[in-house]
PDB file of C-alpha atoms in Angstrom:
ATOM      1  CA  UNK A   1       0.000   0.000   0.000  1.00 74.00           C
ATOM      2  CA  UNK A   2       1.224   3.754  -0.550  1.00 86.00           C
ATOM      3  CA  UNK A   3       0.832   6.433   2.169  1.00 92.00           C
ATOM      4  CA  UNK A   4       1.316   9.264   2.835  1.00 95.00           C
ATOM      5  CA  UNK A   5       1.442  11.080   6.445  1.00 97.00           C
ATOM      6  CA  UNK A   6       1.446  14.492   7.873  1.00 97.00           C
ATOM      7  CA  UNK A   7       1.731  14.368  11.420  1.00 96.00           C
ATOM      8  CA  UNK A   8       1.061  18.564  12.280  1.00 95.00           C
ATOM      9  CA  UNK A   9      -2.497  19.365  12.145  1.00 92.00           C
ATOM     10  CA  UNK A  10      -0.975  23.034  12.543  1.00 95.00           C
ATOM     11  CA  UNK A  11       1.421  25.293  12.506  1.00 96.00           C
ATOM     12  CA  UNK A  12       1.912  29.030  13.720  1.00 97.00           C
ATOM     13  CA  UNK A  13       4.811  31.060  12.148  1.00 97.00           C
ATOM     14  CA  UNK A  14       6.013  34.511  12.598  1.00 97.00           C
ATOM     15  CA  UNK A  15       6.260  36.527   9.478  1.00 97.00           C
ATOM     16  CA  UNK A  16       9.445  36.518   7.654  1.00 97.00           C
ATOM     17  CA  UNK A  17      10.741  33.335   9.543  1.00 98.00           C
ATOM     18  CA  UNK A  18      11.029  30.036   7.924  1.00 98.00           C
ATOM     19  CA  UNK A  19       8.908  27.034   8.919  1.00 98.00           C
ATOM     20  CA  UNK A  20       9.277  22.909   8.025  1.00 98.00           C
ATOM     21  CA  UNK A  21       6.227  21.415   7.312  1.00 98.00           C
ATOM     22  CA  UNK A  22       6.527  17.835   7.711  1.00 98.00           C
ATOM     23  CA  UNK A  23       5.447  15.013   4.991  1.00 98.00           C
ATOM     24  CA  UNK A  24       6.913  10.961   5.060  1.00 98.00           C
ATOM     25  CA  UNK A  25       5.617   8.495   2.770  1.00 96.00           C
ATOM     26  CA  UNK A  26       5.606   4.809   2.346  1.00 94.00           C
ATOM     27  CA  UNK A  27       5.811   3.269  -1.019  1.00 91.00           C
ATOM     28  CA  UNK A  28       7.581  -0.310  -2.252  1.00 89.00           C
ATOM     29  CA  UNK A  29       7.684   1.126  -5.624  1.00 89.00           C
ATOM     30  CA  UNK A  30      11.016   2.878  -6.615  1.00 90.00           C
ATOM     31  CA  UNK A  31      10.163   5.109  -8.839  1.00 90.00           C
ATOM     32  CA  UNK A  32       7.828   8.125  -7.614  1.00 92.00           C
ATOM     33  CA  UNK A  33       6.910  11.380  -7.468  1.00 93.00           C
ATOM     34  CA  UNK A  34       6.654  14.124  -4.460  1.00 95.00           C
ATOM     35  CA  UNK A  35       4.771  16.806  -4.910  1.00 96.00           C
ATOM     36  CA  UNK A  36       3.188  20.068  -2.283  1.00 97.00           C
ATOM     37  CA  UNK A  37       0.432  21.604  -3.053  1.00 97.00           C
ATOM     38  CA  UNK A  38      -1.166  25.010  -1.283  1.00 98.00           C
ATOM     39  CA  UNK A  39      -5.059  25.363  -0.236  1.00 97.00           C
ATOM     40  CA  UNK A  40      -5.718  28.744   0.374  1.00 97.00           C
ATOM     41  CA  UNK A  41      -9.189  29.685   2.181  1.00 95.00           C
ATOM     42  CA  UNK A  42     -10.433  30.446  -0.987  1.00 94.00           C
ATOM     43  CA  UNK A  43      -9.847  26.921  -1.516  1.00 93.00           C
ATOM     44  CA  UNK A  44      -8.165  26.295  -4.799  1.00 94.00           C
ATOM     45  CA  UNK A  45      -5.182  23.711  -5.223  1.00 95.00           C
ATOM     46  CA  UNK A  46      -1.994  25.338  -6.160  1.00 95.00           C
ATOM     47  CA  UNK A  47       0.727  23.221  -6.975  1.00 95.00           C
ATOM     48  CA  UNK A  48       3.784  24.360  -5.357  1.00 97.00           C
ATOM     49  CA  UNK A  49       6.743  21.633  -5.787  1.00 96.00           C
ATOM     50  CA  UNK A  50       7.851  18.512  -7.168  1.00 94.00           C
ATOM     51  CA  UNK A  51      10.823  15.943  -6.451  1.00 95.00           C
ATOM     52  CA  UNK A  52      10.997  12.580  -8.005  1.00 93.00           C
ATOM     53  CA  UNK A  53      12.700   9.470  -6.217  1.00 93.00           C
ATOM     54  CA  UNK A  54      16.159   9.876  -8.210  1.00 93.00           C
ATOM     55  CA  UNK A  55      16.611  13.196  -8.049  1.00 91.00           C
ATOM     56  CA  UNK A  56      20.031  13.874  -6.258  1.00 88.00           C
ATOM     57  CA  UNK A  57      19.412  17.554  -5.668  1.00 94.00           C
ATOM     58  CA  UNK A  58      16.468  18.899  -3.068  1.00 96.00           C
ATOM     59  CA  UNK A  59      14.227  20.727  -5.275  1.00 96.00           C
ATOM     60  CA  UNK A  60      13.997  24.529  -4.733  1.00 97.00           C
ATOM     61  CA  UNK A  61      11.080  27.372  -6.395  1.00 96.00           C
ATOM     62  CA  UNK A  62      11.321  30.591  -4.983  1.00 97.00           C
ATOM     63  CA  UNK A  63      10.951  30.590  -1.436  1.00 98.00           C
ATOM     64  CA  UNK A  64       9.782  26.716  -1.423  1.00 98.00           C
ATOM     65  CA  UNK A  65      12.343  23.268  -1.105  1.00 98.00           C
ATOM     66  CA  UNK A  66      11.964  20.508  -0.422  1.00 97.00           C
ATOM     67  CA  UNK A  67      14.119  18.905   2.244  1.00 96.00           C
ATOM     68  CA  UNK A  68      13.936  15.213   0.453  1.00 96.00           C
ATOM     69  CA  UNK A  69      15.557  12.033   2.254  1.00 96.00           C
ATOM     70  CA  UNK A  70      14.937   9.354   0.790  1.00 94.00           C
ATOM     71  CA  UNK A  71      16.329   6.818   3.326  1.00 94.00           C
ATOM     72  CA  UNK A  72      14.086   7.853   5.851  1.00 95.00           C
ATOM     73  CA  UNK A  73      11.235   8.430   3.692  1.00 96.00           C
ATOM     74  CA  UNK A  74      10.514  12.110   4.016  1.00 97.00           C
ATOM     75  CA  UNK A  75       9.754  15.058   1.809  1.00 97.00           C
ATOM     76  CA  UNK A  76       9.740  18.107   4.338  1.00 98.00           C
ATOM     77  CA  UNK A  77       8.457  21.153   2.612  1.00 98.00           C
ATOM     78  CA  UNK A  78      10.542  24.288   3.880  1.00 98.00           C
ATOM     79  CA  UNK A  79       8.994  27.945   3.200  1.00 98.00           C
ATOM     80  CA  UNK A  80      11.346  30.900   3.887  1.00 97.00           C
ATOM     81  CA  UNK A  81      10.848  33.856   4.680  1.00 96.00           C
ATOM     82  CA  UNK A  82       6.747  32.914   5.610  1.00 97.00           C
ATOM     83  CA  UNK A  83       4.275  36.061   4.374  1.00 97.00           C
ATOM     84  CA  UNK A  84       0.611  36.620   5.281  1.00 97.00           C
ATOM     85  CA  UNK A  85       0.114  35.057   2.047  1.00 97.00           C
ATOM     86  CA  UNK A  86       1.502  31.863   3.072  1.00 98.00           C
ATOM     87  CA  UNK A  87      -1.447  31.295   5.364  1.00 98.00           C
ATOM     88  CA  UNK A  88      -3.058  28.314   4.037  1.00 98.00           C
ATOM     89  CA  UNK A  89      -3.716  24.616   4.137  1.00 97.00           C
ATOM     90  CA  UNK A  90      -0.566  22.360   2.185  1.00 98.00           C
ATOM     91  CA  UNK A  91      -0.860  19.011   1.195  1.00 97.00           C
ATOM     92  CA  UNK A  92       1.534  16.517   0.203  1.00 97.00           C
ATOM     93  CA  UNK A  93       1.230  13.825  -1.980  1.00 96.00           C
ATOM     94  CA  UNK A  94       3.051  11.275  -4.355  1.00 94.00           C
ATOM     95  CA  UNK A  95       2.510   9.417  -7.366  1.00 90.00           C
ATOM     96  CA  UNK A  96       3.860   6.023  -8.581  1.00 86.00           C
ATOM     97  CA  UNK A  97       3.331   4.056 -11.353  1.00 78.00           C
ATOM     98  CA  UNK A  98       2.094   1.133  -8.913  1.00 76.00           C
ATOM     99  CA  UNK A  99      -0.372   3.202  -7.335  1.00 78.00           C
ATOM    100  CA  UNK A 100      -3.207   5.759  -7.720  1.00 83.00           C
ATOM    101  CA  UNK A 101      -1.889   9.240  -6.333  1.00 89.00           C
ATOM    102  CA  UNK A 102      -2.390  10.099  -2.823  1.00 92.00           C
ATOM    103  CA  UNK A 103      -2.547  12.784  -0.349  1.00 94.00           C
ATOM    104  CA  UNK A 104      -1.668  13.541   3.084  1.00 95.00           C
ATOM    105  CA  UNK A 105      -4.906  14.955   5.592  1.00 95.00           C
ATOM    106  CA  UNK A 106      -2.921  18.265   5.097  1.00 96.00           C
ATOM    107  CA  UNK A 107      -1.488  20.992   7.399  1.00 97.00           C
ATOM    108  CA  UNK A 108      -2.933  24.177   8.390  1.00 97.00           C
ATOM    109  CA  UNK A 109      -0.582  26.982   8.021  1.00 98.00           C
ATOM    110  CA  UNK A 110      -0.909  30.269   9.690  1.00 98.00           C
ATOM    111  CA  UNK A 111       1.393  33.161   9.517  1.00 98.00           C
ATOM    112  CA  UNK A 112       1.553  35.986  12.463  1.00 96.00           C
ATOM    113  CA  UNK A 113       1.955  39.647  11.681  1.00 94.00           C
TER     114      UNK A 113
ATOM    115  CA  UNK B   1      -6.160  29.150 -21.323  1.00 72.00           C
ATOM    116  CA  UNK B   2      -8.788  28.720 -18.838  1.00 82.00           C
ATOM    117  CA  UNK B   3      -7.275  26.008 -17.028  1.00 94.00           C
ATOM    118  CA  UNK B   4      -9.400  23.000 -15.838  1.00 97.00           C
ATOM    119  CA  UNK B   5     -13.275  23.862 -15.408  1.00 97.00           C
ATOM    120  CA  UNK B   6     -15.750  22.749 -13.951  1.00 97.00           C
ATOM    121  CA  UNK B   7     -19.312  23.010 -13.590  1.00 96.00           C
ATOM    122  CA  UNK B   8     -21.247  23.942 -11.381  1.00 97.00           C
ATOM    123  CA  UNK B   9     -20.350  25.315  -8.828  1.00 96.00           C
ATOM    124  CA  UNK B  10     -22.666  24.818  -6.293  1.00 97.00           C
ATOM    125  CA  UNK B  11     -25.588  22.083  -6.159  1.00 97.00           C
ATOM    126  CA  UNK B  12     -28.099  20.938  -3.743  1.00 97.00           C
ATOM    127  CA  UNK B  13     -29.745  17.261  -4.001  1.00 97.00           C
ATOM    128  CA  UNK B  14     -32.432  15.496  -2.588  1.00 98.00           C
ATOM    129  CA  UNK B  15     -31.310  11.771  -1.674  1.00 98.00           C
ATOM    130  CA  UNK B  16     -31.774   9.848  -4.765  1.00 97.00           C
ATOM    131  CA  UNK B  17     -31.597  12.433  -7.227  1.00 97.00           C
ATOM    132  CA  UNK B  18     -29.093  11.860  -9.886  1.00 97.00           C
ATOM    133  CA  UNK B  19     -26.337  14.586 -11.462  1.00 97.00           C
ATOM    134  CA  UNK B  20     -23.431  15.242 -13.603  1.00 97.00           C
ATOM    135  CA  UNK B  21     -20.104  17.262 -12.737  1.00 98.00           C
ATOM    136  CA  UNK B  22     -18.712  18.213 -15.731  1.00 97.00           C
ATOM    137  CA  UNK B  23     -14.810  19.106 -16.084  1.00 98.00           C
ATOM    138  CA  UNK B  24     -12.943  19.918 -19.145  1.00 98.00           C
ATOM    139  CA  UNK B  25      -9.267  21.109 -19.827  1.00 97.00           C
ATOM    140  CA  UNK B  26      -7.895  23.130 -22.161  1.00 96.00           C
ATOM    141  CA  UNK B  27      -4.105  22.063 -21.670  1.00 94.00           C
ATOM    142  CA  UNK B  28      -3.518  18.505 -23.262  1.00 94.00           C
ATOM    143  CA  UNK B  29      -3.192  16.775 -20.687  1.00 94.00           C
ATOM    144  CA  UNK B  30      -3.362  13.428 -21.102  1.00 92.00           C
ATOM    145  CA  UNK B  31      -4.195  12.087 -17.363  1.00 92.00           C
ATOM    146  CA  UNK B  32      -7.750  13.349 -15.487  1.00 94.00           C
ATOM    147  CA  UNK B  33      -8.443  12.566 -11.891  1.00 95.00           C
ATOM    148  CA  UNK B  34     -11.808  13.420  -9.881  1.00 97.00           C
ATOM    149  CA  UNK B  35     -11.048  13.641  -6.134  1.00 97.00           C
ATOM    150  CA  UNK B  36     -13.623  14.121  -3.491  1.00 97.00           C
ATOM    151  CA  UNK B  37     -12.353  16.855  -0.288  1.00 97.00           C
ATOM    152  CA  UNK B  38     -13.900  15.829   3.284  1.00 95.00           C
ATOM    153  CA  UNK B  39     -13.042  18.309   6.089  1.00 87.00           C
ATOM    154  CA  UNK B  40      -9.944  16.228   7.621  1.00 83.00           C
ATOM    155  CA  UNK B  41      -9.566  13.826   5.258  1.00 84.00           C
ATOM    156  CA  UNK B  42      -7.652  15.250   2.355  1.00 88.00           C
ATOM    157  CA  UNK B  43      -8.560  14.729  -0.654  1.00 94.00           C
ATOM    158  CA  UNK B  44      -9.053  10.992  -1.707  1.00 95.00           C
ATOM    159  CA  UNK B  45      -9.504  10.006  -5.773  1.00 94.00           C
ATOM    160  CA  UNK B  46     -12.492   8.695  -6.551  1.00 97.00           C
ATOM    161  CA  UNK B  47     -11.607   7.596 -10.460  1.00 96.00           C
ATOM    162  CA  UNK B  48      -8.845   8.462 -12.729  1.00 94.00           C
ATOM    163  CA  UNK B  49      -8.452   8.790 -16.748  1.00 93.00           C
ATOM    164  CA  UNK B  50      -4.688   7.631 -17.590  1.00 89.00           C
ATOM    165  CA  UNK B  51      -5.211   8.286 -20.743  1.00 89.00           C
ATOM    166  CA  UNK B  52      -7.923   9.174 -23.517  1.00 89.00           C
ATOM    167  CA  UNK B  53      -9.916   5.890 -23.608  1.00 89.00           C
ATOM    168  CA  UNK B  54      -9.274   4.114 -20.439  1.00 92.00           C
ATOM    169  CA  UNK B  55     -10.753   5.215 -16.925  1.00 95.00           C
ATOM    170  CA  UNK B  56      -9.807   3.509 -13.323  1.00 93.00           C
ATOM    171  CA  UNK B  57     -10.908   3.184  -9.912  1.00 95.00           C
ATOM    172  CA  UNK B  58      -9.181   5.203  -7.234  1.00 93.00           C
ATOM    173  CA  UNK B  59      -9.699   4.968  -3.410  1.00 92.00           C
ATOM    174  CA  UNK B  60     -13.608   5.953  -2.691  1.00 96.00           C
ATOM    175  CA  UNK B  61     -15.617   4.670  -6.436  1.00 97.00           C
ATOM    176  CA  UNK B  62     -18.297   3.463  -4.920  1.00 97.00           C
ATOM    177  CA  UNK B  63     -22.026   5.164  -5.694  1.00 96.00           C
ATOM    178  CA  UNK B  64     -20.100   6.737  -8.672  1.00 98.00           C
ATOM    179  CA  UNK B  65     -18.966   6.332 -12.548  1.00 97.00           C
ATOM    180  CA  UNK B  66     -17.109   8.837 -14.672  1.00 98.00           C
ATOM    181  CA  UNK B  67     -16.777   9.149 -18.586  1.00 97.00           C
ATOM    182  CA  UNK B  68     -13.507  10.445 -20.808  1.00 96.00           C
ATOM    183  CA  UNK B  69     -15.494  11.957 -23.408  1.00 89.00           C
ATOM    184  CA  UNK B  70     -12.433  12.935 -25.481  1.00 95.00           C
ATOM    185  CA  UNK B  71      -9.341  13.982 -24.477  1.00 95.00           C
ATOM    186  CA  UNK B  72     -10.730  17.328 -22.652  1.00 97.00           C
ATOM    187  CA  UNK B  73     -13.296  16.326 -20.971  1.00 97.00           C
ATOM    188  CA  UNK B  74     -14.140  14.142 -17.837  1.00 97.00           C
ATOM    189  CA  UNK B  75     -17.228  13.809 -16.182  1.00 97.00           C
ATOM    190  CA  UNK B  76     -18.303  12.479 -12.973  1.00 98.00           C
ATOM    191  CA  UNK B  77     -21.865  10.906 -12.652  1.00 98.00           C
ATOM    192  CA  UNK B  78     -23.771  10.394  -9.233  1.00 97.00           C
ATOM    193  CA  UNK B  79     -26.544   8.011 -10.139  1.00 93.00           C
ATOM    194  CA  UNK B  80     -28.655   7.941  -7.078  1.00 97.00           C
ATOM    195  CA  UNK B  81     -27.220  10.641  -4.671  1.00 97.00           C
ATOM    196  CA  UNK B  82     -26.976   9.635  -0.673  1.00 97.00           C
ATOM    197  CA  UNK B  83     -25.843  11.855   2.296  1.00 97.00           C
ATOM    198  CA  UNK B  84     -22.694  10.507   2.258  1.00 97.00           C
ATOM    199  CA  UNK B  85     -21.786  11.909  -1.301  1.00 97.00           C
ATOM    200  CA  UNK B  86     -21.951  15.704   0.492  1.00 97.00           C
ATOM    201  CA  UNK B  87     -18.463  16.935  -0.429  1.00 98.00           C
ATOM    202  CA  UNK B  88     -16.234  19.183  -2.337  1.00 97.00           C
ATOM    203  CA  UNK B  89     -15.236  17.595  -5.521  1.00 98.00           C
ATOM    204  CA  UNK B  90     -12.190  18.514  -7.553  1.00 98.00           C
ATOM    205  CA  UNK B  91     -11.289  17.814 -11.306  1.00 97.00           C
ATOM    206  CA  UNK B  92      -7.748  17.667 -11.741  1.00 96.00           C
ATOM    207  CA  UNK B  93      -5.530  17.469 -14.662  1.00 95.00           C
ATOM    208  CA  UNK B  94      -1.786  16.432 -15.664  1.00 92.00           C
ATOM    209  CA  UNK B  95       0.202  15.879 -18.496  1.00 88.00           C
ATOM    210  CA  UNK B  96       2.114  12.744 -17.267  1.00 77.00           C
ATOM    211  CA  UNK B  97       0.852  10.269 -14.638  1.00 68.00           C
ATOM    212  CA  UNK B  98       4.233   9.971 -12.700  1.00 65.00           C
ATOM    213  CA  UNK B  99       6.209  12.561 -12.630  1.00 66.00           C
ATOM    214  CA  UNK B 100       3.438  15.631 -13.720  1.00 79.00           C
ATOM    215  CA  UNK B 101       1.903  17.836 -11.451  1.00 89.00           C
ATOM    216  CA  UNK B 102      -1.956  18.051 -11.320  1.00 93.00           C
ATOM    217  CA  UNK B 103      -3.633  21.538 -12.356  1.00 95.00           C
ATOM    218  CA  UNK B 104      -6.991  21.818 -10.561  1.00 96.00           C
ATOM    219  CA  UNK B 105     -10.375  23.219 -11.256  1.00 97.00           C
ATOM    220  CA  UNK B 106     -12.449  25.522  -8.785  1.00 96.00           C
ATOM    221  CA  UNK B 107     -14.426  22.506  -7.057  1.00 96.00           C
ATOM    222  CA  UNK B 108     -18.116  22.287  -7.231  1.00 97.00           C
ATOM    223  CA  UNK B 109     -19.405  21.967  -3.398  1.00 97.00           C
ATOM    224  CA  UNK B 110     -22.241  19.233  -2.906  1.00 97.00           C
ATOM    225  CA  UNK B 111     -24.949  18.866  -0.188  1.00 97.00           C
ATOM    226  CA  UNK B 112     -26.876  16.576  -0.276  1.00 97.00           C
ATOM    227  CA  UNK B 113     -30.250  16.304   1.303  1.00 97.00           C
TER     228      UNK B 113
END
């Protein structure tokens, strides 16, 4: 079976600090894809970030990575610099040829002024 | 480029009652996905489209069927409408299966009655 977990229902962050939202998977197949995706309250999915199982290098867009280690199965999602805009719902979630694609229950994100 | 649509928005059904979500793409995208968002729950697939032609189960297909009508468009068909089916449902779209990330539509939010 493929899962995927996110184990913080929540998260509070003070603007313009970085925050680690945390994501682990379990998959037997070898080849996959990560991916984050951001629910804002308006509720639209936004895709945000994608790393596939041989990448060597953590992806990066903007002010997103992804702090991937594959050993220990995880795919921590790392925002810098965290804006009001940030504020949101995130969701990780992976594909694999073996399996349908799944999705984490998702982690509420709020940024303080 | 619109995106992924979908229609409508908002419905309201009496248990038993019978309706169509429609969602079309305007990107090529081979691969179309129908999820279903419960508050907690993530979002879970409810059928897939690989490919123009071919349609699969996902987690949750029970009480529903889908059709690819061509290669833009992918409905979702409730045929007799229970409680249970009150949700947000999202159309998704991507150009590969593995390693592509899904583009979303809106959602159309459904209560039923």
């Amino acid at each position: 079976a493929q899962k995927i977990t996110q184990t913080q229902p929540g998260m509070f962050v003070q603007e313009k600090e970085a925050v680690t939202l945390d994501c682990t998977y379990d998959t037997s197949d070898q080849s996959y894809g990560l991916f984050w995706y951001k629910q804002p309250s308006s509720g639209e999915m936004i895709f945000l970030i994608y790393q596939g199982s041989y990448d060597e290098q953590n992806a990066t867009e903007g002010r997103y990575s992804l702090n991937f280690q594959k050993a220990r199965k995880s795919a921590n999602l790392v925002i810098s610099a965290s804006q009001l805009g940030d504020s949101a719902m995130y969701f990780c979630a992976m594909n694999a040829l073996s399996y349908i694609p799944t999705f984490g229950r998702g982690t509420s994100l709020i940024v303080h002024p | 480029n619109a995106g992924v649509t979908q229609t409508p928005k908002f419905q309201v059904l009496k248990t038993g009652q019978s309706m169509t979500l429609q969602c079309a793409q305007d990107m090529n995208h081979n691969s179309m996905y129908w999820y279903r968002q419960d508050p907690g729950m993530g979002l879970r697939l409810i059928y897939y489209s690989a490919s123009e032609g071919t349609t699969d189960k996902g987690e949750v297909p029970n009480g529903y069927n889908v059709s690819r009508l061509n290669k833009r468009e992918f409905s979702l068909r409730l045929e007799s409408a229970a409680p249970s089916q009150t949700s947000v449902y999202f159309c998704a779209s991507s150009e590969r299966r593995l390693a592509g990330e899904q583009y979303f539509g809106p959602g159309t939010r459904l209560t039923v009655t």
